[in-house]
XYZ file of N, CA and C in Angstrom:
300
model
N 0.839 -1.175 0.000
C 0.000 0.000 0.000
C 0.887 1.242 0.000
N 0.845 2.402 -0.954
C 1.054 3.210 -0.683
C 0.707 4.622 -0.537
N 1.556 5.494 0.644
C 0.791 6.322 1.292
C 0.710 7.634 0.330
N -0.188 8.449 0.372
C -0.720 9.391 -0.584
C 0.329 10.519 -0.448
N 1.170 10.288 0.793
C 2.493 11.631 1.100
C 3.853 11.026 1.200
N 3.710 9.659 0.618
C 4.884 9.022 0.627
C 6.240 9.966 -0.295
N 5.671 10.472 -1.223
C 7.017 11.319 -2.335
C 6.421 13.108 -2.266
N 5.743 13.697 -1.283
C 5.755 14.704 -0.778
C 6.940 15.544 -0.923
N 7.820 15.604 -0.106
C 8.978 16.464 -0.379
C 10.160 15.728 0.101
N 10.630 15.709 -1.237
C 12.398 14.903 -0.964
C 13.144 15.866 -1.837
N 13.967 16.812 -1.009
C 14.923 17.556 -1.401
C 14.448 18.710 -1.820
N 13.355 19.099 -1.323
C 12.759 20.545 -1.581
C 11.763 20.647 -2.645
N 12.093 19.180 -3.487
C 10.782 18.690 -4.319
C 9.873 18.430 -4.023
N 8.705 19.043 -4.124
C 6.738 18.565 -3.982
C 6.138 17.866 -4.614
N 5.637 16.987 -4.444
C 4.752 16.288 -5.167
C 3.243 16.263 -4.293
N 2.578 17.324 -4.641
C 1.504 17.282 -4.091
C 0.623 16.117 -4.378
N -0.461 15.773 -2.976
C -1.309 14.687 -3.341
C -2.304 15.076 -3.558
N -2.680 16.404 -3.591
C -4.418 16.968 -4.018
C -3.912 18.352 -4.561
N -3.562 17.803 -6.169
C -2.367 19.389 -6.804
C -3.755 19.368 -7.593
N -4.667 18.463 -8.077
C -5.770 19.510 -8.919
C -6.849 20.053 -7.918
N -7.163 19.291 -7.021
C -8.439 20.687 -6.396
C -7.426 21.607 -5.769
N -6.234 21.363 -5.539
C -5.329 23.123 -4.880
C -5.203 23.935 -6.125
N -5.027 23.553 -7.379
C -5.314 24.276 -8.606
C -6.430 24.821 -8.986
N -7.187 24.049 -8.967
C -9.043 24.376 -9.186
C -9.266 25.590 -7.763
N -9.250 25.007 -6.788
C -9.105 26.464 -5.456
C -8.202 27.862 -5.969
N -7.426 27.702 -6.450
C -5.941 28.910 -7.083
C -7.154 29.533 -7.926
N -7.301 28.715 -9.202
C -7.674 29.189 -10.450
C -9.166 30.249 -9.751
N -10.163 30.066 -8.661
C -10.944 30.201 -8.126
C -10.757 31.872 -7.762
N -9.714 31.202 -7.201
C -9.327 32.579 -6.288
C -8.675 34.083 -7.215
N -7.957 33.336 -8.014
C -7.826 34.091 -9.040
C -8.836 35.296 -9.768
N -9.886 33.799 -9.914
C -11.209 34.864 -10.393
C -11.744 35.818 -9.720
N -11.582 35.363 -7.927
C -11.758 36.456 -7.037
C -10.814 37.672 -7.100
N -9.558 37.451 -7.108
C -9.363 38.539 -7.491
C -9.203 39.576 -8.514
N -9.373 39.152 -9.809
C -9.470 39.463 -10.688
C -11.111 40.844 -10.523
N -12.086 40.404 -9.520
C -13.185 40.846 -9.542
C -13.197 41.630 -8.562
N -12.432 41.523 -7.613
C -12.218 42.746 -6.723
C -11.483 44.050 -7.797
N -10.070 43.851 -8.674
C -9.661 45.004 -9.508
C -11.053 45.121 -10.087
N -12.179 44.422 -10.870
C -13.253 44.547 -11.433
C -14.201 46.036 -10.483
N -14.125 45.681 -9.044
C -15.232 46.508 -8.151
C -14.414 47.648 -8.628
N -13.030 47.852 -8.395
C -12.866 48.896 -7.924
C -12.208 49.850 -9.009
N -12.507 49.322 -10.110
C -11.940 49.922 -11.362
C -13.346 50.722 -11.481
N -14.353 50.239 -11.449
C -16.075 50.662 -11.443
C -16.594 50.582 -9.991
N -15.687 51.993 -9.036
C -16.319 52.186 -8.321
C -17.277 51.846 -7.627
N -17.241 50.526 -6.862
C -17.959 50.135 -6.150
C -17.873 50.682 -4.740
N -18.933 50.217 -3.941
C -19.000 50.482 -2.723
C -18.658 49.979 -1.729
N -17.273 50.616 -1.200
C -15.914 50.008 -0.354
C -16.098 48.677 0.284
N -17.687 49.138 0.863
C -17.781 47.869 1.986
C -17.733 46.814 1.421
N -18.254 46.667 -0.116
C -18.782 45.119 -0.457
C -17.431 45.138 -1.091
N -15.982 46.026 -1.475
C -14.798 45.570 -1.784
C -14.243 44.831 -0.636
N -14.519 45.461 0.260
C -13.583 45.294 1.582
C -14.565 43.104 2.118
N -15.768 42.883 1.682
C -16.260 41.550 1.619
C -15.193 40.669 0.837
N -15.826 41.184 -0.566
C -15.037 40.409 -1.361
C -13.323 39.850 -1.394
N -12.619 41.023 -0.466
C -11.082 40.895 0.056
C -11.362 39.861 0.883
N -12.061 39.833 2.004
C -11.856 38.765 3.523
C -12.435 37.733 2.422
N -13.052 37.709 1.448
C -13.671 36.304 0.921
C -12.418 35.361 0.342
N -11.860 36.560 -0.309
C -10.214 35.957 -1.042
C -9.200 35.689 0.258
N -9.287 36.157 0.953
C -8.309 36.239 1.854
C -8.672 34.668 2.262
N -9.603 34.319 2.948
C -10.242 33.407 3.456
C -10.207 32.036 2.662
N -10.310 32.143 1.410
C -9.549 30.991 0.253
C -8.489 31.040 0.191
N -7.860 32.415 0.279
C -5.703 31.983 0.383
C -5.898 31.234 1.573
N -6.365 31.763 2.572
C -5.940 30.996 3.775
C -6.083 28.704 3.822
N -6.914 29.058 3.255
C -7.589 27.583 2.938
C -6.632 26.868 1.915
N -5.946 27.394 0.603
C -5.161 26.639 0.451
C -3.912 26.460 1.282
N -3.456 27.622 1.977
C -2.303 27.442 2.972
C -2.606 26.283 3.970
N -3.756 26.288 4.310
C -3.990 25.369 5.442
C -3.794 23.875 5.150
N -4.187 23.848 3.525
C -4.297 22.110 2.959
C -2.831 22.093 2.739
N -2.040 22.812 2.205
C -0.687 22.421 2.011
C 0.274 22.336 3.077
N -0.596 23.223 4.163
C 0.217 22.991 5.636
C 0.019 21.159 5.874
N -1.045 20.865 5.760
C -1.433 19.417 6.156
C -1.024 18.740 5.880
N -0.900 18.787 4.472
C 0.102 17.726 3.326
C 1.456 18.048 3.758
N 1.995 18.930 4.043
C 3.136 18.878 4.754
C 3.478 18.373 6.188
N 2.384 18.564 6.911
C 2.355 17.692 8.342
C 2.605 16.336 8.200
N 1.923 15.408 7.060
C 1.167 14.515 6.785
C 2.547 13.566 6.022
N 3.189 14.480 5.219
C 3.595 13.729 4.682
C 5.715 13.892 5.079
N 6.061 15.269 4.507
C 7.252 15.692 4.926
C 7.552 15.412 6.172
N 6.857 15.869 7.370
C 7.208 16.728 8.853
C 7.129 14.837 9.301
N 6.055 14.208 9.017
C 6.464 12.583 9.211
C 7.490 11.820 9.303
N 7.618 11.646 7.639
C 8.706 11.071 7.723
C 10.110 11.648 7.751
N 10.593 12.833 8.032
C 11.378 13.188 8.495
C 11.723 12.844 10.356
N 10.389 12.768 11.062
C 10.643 12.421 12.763
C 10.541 10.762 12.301
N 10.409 9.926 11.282
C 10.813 8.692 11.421
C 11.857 8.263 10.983
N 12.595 9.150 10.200
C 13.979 8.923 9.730
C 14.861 9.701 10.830
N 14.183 10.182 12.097
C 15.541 10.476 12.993
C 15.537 12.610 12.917
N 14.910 13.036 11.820
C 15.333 14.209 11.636
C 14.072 15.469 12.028
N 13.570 14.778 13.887
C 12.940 15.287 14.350
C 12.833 16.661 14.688
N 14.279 17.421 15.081
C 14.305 18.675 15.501
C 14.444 19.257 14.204
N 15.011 18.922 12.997
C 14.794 20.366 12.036
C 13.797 20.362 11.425
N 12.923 19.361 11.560
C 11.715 19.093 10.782
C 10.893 20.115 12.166
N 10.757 20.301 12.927
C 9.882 21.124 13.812
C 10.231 22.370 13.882
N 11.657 22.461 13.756
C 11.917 24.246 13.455
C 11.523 24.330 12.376
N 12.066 23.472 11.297
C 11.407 24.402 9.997
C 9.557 24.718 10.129
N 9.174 23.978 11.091
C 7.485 24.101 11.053
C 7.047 24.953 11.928
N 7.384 25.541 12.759
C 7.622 26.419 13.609
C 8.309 28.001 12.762
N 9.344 27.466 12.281
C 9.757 29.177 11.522
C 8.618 29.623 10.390
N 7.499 28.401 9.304
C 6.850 28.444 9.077
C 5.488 28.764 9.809
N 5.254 28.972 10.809
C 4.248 28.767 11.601
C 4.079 30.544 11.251
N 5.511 30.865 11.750
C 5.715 32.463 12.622
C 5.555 33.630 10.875
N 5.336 33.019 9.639
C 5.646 33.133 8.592
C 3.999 33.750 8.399
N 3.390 32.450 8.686
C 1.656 32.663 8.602
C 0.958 33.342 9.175
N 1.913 34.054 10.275
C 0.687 34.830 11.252
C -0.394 35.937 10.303
């Protein structure tokens, strides 16, 4: 059997395991923003710009969160089973302080 984060990241290489719905989410978000320059090229009314931002914001955040996982899941793993527990937690930790 093999695991869906087994070839995740070896050597700074990704191999994502859910790279088309994180694409399909991108391409999404894209359109969101594409439609916020849309409000505000035609004067819209701030508040519903200032929606449409936390809406995008709120999908960046969501793919950060799935690729955080897939990185929990798959990298930050097997790195504490191959022994390479402490730099695998700083690097997730200096990442942590990255996301605030």
């Amino acid at each position: 059997m093999t695991d869906q984060h087994e070839d995740c990241c070896s050597h700074k290489q990704v191999v994502q395991p859910d790279k088309t719905a994180l694409l399909k989410r991108l391409a999404r978000l894209e359109g969101q923003v594409r439609g916020v320059a849309g409000m505000i090229e035609s004067d819209r009314y701030c508040v519903d710009v200032l929606t449409q931002i936390a809406a995008a914001r709120s999908a960046l955040d969501a793919v950060a969160q799935q690729l955080l996982e897939n990185h929990l899941k798959g990298c930050v793993t097997r790195a504490m089973q191959e022994g390479d527990s402490e730099q695998a937690i700083a690097e997730v930790m200096q990442l942590l302080k990255k996301m605030r």
